[in-house]
Amino acid sequence: MRAGWVAGGIRARALLNRRLGVAGARELASSASARAAISTLAQGPYGHSVYSGQSLADAEHGVVEALLWQLRVLAGWQPRQGAEIVRVLAAGLEMANVVELARELSALKTGRYFDLGRLSTAWPRLREAASTTELAELLATTPWRDPEGITPAAIASSLGLEWARRVMTVVPEAAGWAAGGAALLTARLLFLDGRPVEDSTRRRMRTLLGDGVAAGDWDGFTQGLRHNARWPLAGVGDPGQLWRAENAWWVRMEREARALLSTPKAGRAVVVGCVGMLAADARRVRAALHCAARGGRALGVYDAVV
């Protein structure tokens, strides 16, 4: 087993060379156009799924596809426990597929699906659903559990909370990331989306995050969250500033991922750190593409959000 972790750790560190990096992403952001940025990106580490001539939307999808490919490679080089860590952390991409399917079954505009390969937990079965009712029934028989709703919004919120719970249970090294992410999701659902939140969903939120979920105001919400969940919201005075909290989440996640990678001993920490660093790079690259689409004139905004 130790040999497997050592080999997996070597591969994980090698995959980090497939990042564009902070400087590279900012240079990409300064491109004269999205077309120029996509052409540049296609010649680098994201060229697996990003091609010259793609639309901005297709290139954005390609960035995530490239990340997914890197995660599949990473999982393939890990011992069984390491592969499961990658699968759980990457489950957000399966969640994205399920939400797209729910939208498709609801006759709403949809995007493209991700090719999950062995990182899938239930997608091949779920893909066969012929209605949102059937999709919810199938979800109830998988690790995603019963979404207790059949609308795309209900399914999305349920899957997001379940993903956080699963990460907190299976990958304790990333429990703070999951709790903070669940707090951001909950804040958006309760204070911004403007849709009623089912009592069953509120109970799940409260189980994950603490009594603040029951508060009817922003201060009561943030102050009542458990310590490991409230950190992204520190200094955020109202729901309209949630974008700052989301940025804070990414900054801390990347910092902690880097710290995990500094662990000299091969094992779980290196795998978790690698996933975090790769995800942060993909997010930065997507932001850079949006900046380039404005002719590189929005570098100030880019710097603020990454």
Short mmCIF file of C-alpha atoms in Angstrom, two decimals:
data_model
loop_
_atom_site.label_atom_id
_atom_site.label_comp_id
_atom_site.label_asym_id
_atom_site.label_seq_id
_atom_site.Cartn_x
_atom_site.Cartn_y
_atom_site.Cartn_z
CA MET A 1 0.00 0.00 0.00
CA ARG A 2 2.82 2.44 0.87
CA ALA A 3 4.38 1.89 -2.55
CA GLY A 4 1.03 2.70 -4.13
CA TRP A 5 0.80 5.99 -2.23
CA VAL A 6 4.37 6.90 -3.19
CA ALA A 7 3.74 6.24 -6.89
CA GLY A 8 0.44 8.08 -6.69
CA GLY A 9 2.09 11.03 -4.98
CA ILE A 10 4.75 11.29 -7.68
CA ARG A 11 2.07 11.32 -10.35
CA ALA A 12 0.01 13.88 -8.43
CA ARG A 13 2.94 16.28 -8.23
CA ALA A 14 3.70 15.74 -11.92
CA LEU A 15 0.10 16.66 -12.81
CA LEU A 16 0.58 20.03 -11.15
CA ASN A 17 2.84 20.91 -14.08
CA ARG A 18 -0.33 20.82 -16.18
CA ARG A 19 -1.54 24.05 -14.59
CA LEU A 20 -1.37 27.41 -16.31
CA GLY A 21 -0.47 29.04 -13.01
CA VAL A 22 -1.17 32.49 -11.59
CA ALA A 23 1.11 34.39 -13.97
CA GLY A 24 0.04 32.39 -17.00
CA ALA A 25 -3.65 32.91 -16.27
CA ARG A 26 -3.21 36.66 -15.84
CA GLU A 27 -1.32 36.85 -19.12
CA LEU A 28 -4.17 34.97 -20.74
CA ALA A 29 -6.64 37.42 -19.22
CA SER A 30 -4.82 40.31 -20.92
CA SER A 31 -5.37 38.81 -24.39
CA ALA A 32 -6.91 41.10 -26.98
CA SER A 33 -9.94 38.84 -27.49
CA ALA A 34 -11.53 35.59 -26.44
CA ARG A 35 -10.49 34.12 -29.78
CA ALA A 36 -6.84 34.98 -29.14
CA ALA A 37 -7.01 33.63 -25.59
CA ILE A 38 -8.61 30.37 -26.70
CA SER A 39 -5.97 29.92 -29.39
CA THR A 40 -3.24 30.40 -26.79
CA LEU A 41 -4.93 28.08 -24.30
CA ALA A 42 -5.28 25.35 -26.92
CA GLN A 43 -1.50 25.18 -27.25
CA GLY A 44 -0.90 24.63 -23.53
CA PRO A 45 -1.90 22.25 -20.75
CA TYR A 46 -5.63 22.69 -21.43
CA GLY A 47 -5.22 21.69 -25.08
CA HIS A 48 -6.66 18.25 -24.28
CA SER A 49 -10.16 19.73 -24.49
CA VAL A 50 -9.77 23.34 -25.67
CA TYR A 51 -9.34 23.97 -29.40
CA SER A 52 -8.66 27.02 -31.54
CA GLY A 53 -11.87 28.40 -33.00
CA GLN A 54 -14.14 27.30 -30.17
CA SER A 55 -16.78 29.63 -28.80
CA LEU A 56 -16.25 31.09 -25.35
CA ALA A 57 -18.87 28.75 -23.88
CA ASP A 58 -17.28 25.69 -25.50
CA ALA A 59 -13.82 26.73 -24.31
CA GLU A 60 -15.12 27.18 -20.76
CA HIS A 61 -16.60 23.71 -20.90
CA GLY A 62 -13.32 22.45 -22.34
CA VAL A 63 -11.37 23.85 -19.38
CA VAL A 64 -13.51 21.79 -17.01
CA GLU A 65 -13.24 18.75 -19.29
CA ALA A 66 -9.44 19.11 -19.13
CA LEU A 67 -9.63 19.30 -15.34
CA LEU A 68 -11.81 16.19 -15.32
CA TRP A 69 -9.29 14.37 -17.52
CA GLN A 70 -6.52 15.29 -15.08
CA LEU A 71 -8.58 13.97 -12.18
CA ARG A 72 -9.27 10.73 -14.01
CA VAL A 73 -5.54 10.30 -14.60
CA LEU A 74 -4.83 11.14 -10.96
CA ALA A 75 -7.36 8.58 -9.72
CA GLY A 76 -5.95 5.94 -12.04
CA TRP A 77 -2.54 6.18 -10.39
CA GLN A 78 -3.78 6.00 -6.80
CA PRO A 79 -4.36 3.02 -4.53
CA ARG A 80 -8.02 2.23 -3.95
CA GLN A 81 -8.42 4.66 -1.05
CA GLY A 82 -6.80 7.47 -3.02
CA ALA A 83 -9.01 6.83 -6.04
CA GLU A 84 -12.08 7.06 -3.80
CA ILE A 85 -10.87 10.41 -2.46
CA VAL A 86 -10.64 11.75 -6.02
CA ARG A 87 -14.06 10.32 -6.88
CA VAL A 88 -15.72 12.01 -3.90
CA LEU A 89 -14.03 15.36 -4.49
CA ALA A 90 -14.88 15.23 -8.20
CA ALA A 91 -18.53 14.34 -7.56
CA GLY A 92 -19.50 17.93 -8.25
CA LEU A 93 -19.05 17.16 -11.94
CA GLU A 94 -21.47 14.25 -11.73
CA MET A 95 -23.80 16.60 -9.89
CA ALA A 96 -23.51 19.04 -12.80
CA ASN A 97 -24.49 16.26 -15.21
CA VAL A 98 -27.53 15.32 -13.12
CA VAL A 99 -28.70 18.93 -12.94
CA GLU A 100 -28.29 19.31 -16.71
CA LEU A 101 -30.35 16.14 -17.17
CA ALA A 102 -33.06 17.49 -14.87
CA ARG A 103 -33.17 20.66 -16.95
CA GLU A 104 -33.32 18.65 -20.17
CA LEU A 105 -36.21 16.57 -18.80
CA SER A 106 -37.94 19.83 -17.84
CA ALA A 107 -37.60 21.20 -21.38
CA LEU A 108 -35.19 23.90 -20.24
CA LYS A 109 -32.06 25.12 -21.98
CA THR A 110 -29.16 22.78 -21.23
CA GLY A 111 -25.43 22.54 -21.72
CA ARG A 112 -23.16 19.57 -22.39
CA TYR A 113 -22.46 16.58 -20.20
CA PHE A 114 -19.06 15.70 -18.78
CA ASP A 115 -17.42 12.36 -19.57
CA LEU A 116 -16.90 11.04 -16.05
CA GLY A 117 -15.40 7.65 -16.83
CA ARG A 118 -14.56 5.75 -13.66
CA LEU A 119 -15.14 8.82 -11.51
CA SER A 120 -18.87 8.26 -11.92
CA THR A 121 -20.84 6.94 -8.96
CA ALA A 122 -24.28 6.59 -10.56
CA TRP A 123 -24.38 8.62 -13.78
CA PRO A 124 -24.87 5.72 -16.29
CA ARG A 125 -28.02 4.65 -14.43
CA LEU A 126 -29.30 8.16 -13.86
CA ARG A 127 -28.81 9.07 -17.51
CA GLU A 128 -31.57 6.62 -18.44
CA ALA A 129 -34.27 8.53 -16.54
CA ALA A 130 -37.19 9.56 -18.74
CA SER A 131 -38.68 12.15 -16.38
CA THR A 132 -37.68 14.20 -13.37
CA THR A 133 -39.90 11.98 -11.24
CA GLU A 134 -38.00 8.90 -12.39
CA LEU A 135 -34.71 10.74 -11.92
CA ALA A 136 -35.60 11.53 -8.30
CA GLU A 137 -36.60 7.91 -7.72
CA LEU A 138 -33.30 6.69 -9.15
CA LEU A 139 -31.31 9.20 -7.10
CA ALA A 140 -32.91 7.79 -3.96
CA THR A 141 -31.27 4.43 -4.70
CA THR A 142 -27.76 5.92 -5.08
CA PRO A 143 -25.27 7.62 -2.76
CA TRP A 144 -26.92 10.93 -3.78
CA ARG A 145 -30.01 9.97 -1.78
CA ASP A 146 -33.61 11.14 -2.18
CA PRO A 147 -33.70 14.77 -3.38
CA GLU A 148 -37.22 15.15 -1.96
CA GLY A 149 -38.22 17.20 -4.98
CA ILE A 150 -38.41 16.88 -8.75
CA THR A 151 -37.63 20.36 -10.05
CA PRO A 152 -34.11 21.09 -11.34
CA ALA A 153 -33.64 23.64 -8.54
CA ALA A 154 -34.69 21.17 -5.84
CA ILE A 155 -32.46 18.46 -7.26
CA ALA A 156 -29.50 20.85 -7.53
CA SER A 157 -29.77 22.05 -3.93
CA SER A 158 -30.20 18.50 -2.62
CA LEU A 159 -27.18 17.22 -4.53
CA GLY A 160 -25.05 20.16 -3.40
CA LEU A 161 -25.81 19.49 0.25
CA GLU A 162 -25.28 15.76 -0.14
CA TRP A 163 -21.94 16.32 -1.88
CA ALA A 164 -20.81 18.46 1.06
CA ARG A 165 -21.94 15.82 3.56
CA ARG A 166 -20.11 13.10 1.68
CA VAL A 167 -16.86 15.08 1.49
CA MET A 168 -17.07 15.86 5.22
CA THR A 169 -17.51 12.15 5.95
CA VAL A 170 -15.06 10.56 3.51
CA VAL A 171 -12.39 13.25 3.09
CA PRO A 172 -11.83 14.91 6.48
CA GLU A 173 -8.85 16.78 5.04
CA ALA A 174 -11.37 18.77 2.96
CA ALA A 175 -14.16 18.94 5.57
CA GLY A 176 -13.68 22.68 6.07
CA TRP A 177 -13.95 23.30 2.34
CA ALA A 178 -17.16 21.27 2.19
CA ALA A 179 -18.72 22.96 5.21
CA GLY A 180 -17.84 26.42 3.90
CA GLY A 181 -19.17 25.53 0.47
CA ALA A 182 -22.42 24.25 1.98
CA ALA A 183 -22.75 27.53 3.89
CA LEU A 184 -22.38 29.50 0.65
CA LEU A 185 -24.96 27.31 -1.10
CA THR A 186 -27.35 27.67 1.81
CA ALA A 187 -26.88 31.44 1.98
CA ARG A 188 -27.72 31.75 -1.69
CA LEU A 189 -30.79 29.54 -1.38
CA LEU A 190 -32.15 31.29 1.71
CA PHE A 191 -31.34 34.91 0.94
CA LEU A 192 -30.87 35.41 -2.79
CA ASP A 193 -32.72 32.90 -4.94
CA GLY A 194 -36.20 34.00 -3.93
CA ARG A 195 -37.65 30.48 -4.10
CA PRO A 196 -39.31 28.70 -1.16
CA VAL A 197 -37.03 26.20 0.57
CA GLU A 198 -38.70 22.96 1.63
CA ASP A 199 -38.72 22.10 5.33
CA SER A 200 -36.91 18.85 4.60
CA THR A 201 -34.12 20.79 2.88
CA ARG A 202 -33.89 23.22 5.81
CA ARG A 203 -33.51 20.26 8.17
CA ARG A 204 -30.62 18.92 6.09
CA MET A 205 -29.01 22.36 6.07
CA ARG A 206 -29.36 22.62 9.83
CA THR A 207 -27.86 19.18 10.38
CA LEU A 208 -24.82 20.14 8.31
CA LEU A 209 -24.36 23.74 9.39
CA GLY A 210 -26.00 24.44 12.73
CA ASP A 211 -28.86 26.48 14.16
CA GLY A 212 -28.11 29.60 12.10
CA VAL A 213 -30.14 28.06 9.30
CA ALA A 214 -33.29 28.67 11.33
CA ALA A 215 -32.60 32.39 11.75
CA GLY A 216 -34.66 34.75 9.67
CA ASP A 217 -32.00 37.42 9.23
CA TRP A 218 -28.48 37.58 7.81
CA ASP A 219 -26.64 38.30 11.08
CA GLY A 220 -28.45 35.53 12.89
CA PHE A 221 -27.68 33.15 10.05
CA THR A 222 -23.95 33.85 9.90
CA GLN A 223 -23.46 33.96 13.67
CA GLY A 224 -25.41 30.75 14.21
CA LEU A 225 -23.38 28.66 11.76
CA ARG A 226 -20.85 26.19 13.08
CA HIS A 227 -17.31 27.48 13.23
CA ASN A 228 -16.06 25.26 10.41
CA ALA A 229 -18.84 26.53 8.11
CA ARG A 230 -19.00 30.28 8.78
CA TRP A 231 -15.44 31.19 7.75
CA PRO A 232 -16.16 32.26 4.12
CA LEU A 233 -18.79 34.69 5.39
CA ALA A 234 -16.47 36.54 7.77
CA GLY A 235 -16.78 40.26 7.08
CA VAL A 236 -19.64 39.78 4.60
CA GLY A 237 -22.29 42.21 5.79
CA ASP A 238 -25.21 41.22 3.57
CA PRO A 239 -26.21 38.64 0.94
CA GLY A 240 -25.35 41.04 -1.87
CA GLN A 241 -21.68 40.52 -1.01
CA LEU A 242 -21.77 36.76 -1.37
CA TRP A 243 -19.40 37.02 -4.33
CA ARG A 244 -16.75 38.17 -1.85
CA ALA A 245 -17.43 35.12 0.29
CA GLU A 246 -17.09 32.85 -2.74
CA ASN A 247 -13.74 34.44 -3.58
CA ALA A 248 -12.63 33.98 0.04
CA TRP A 249 -13.56 30.30 -0.23
CA TRP A 250 -11.35 29.82 -3.27
CA VAL A 251 -8.42 31.73 -1.77
CA ARG A 252 -8.42 29.70 1.43
CA MET A 253 -9.03 26.42 -0.35
CA GLU A 254 -6.02 26.96 -2.62
CA ARG A 255 -3.82 28.05 0.28
CA GLU A 256 -4.74 24.96 2.29
CA ALA A 257 -4.33 22.70 -0.75
CA ARG A 258 -0.80 24.06 -1.20
CA ALA A 259 -0.09 23.34 2.46
CA LEU A 260 -1.32 19.76 2.07
CA LEU A 261 1.08 19.30 -0.83
CA SER A 262 3.98 20.38 1.36
CA THR A 263 3.47 17.24 3.45
CA PRO A 264 6.69 15.25 2.96
CA LYS A 265 5.02 11.88 3.51
CA ALA A 266 3.11 10.29 0.63
CA GLY A 267 -0.56 9.66 1.32
CA ARG A 268 -4.03 11.16 1.38
CA ALA A 269 -2.98 14.77 1.95
CA VAL A 270 -1.04 14.94 -1.31
CA VAL A 271 -4.02 13.65 -3.30
CA VAL A 272 -6.44 16.12 -1.70
CA GLY A 273 -3.99 18.99 -2.20
CA CYS A 274 -3.50 18.09 -5.85
CA VAL A 275 -7.25 18.08 -6.54
CA GLY A 276 -7.60 21.45 -4.86
CA MET A 277 -4.76 23.05 -6.78
CA LEU A 278 -5.97 21.73 -10.14
CA ALA A 279 -9.51 22.94 -9.47
CA ALA A 280 -8.28 26.41 -8.46
CA ASP A 281 -6.26 26.69 -11.65
CA ALA A 282 -9.23 25.74 -13.83
CA ARG A 283 -11.39 28.34 -12.10
CA ARG A 284 -8.72 30.99 -12.66
CA VAL A 285 -8.41 30.09 -16.34
CA ARG A 286 -12.18 30.36 -16.88
CA ALA A 287 -12.12 33.81 -15.30
CA ALA A 288 -9.23 34.76 -17.58
CA LEU A 289 -11.24 33.76 -20.66
CA HIS A 290 -14.07 36.06 -19.59
CA CYS A 291 -11.63 38.92 -19.09
CA ALA A 292 -10.10 38.32 -22.53
CA ALA A 293 -13.58 38.40 -24.04
CA ARG A 294 -13.67 42.05 -22.96
CA GLY A 295 -10.43 42.74 -24.77
CA GLY A 296 -8.32 42.40 -21.63
CA ARG A 297 -9.74 45.69 -20.36
CA ALA A 298 -11.25 44.14 -17.22
CA LEU A 299 -8.00 43.12 -15.53
CA GLY A 300 -9.02 45.03 -12.41
CA VAL A 301 -12.17 42.95 -12.14
CA TYR A 302 -10.20 39.79 -12.89
CA ASP A 303 -7.73 40.56 -10.10
CA ALA A 304 -10.63 41.15 -7.71
CA VAL A 305 -12.30 37.83 -8.36
CA VAL A 306 -9.28 35.53 -8.44
#
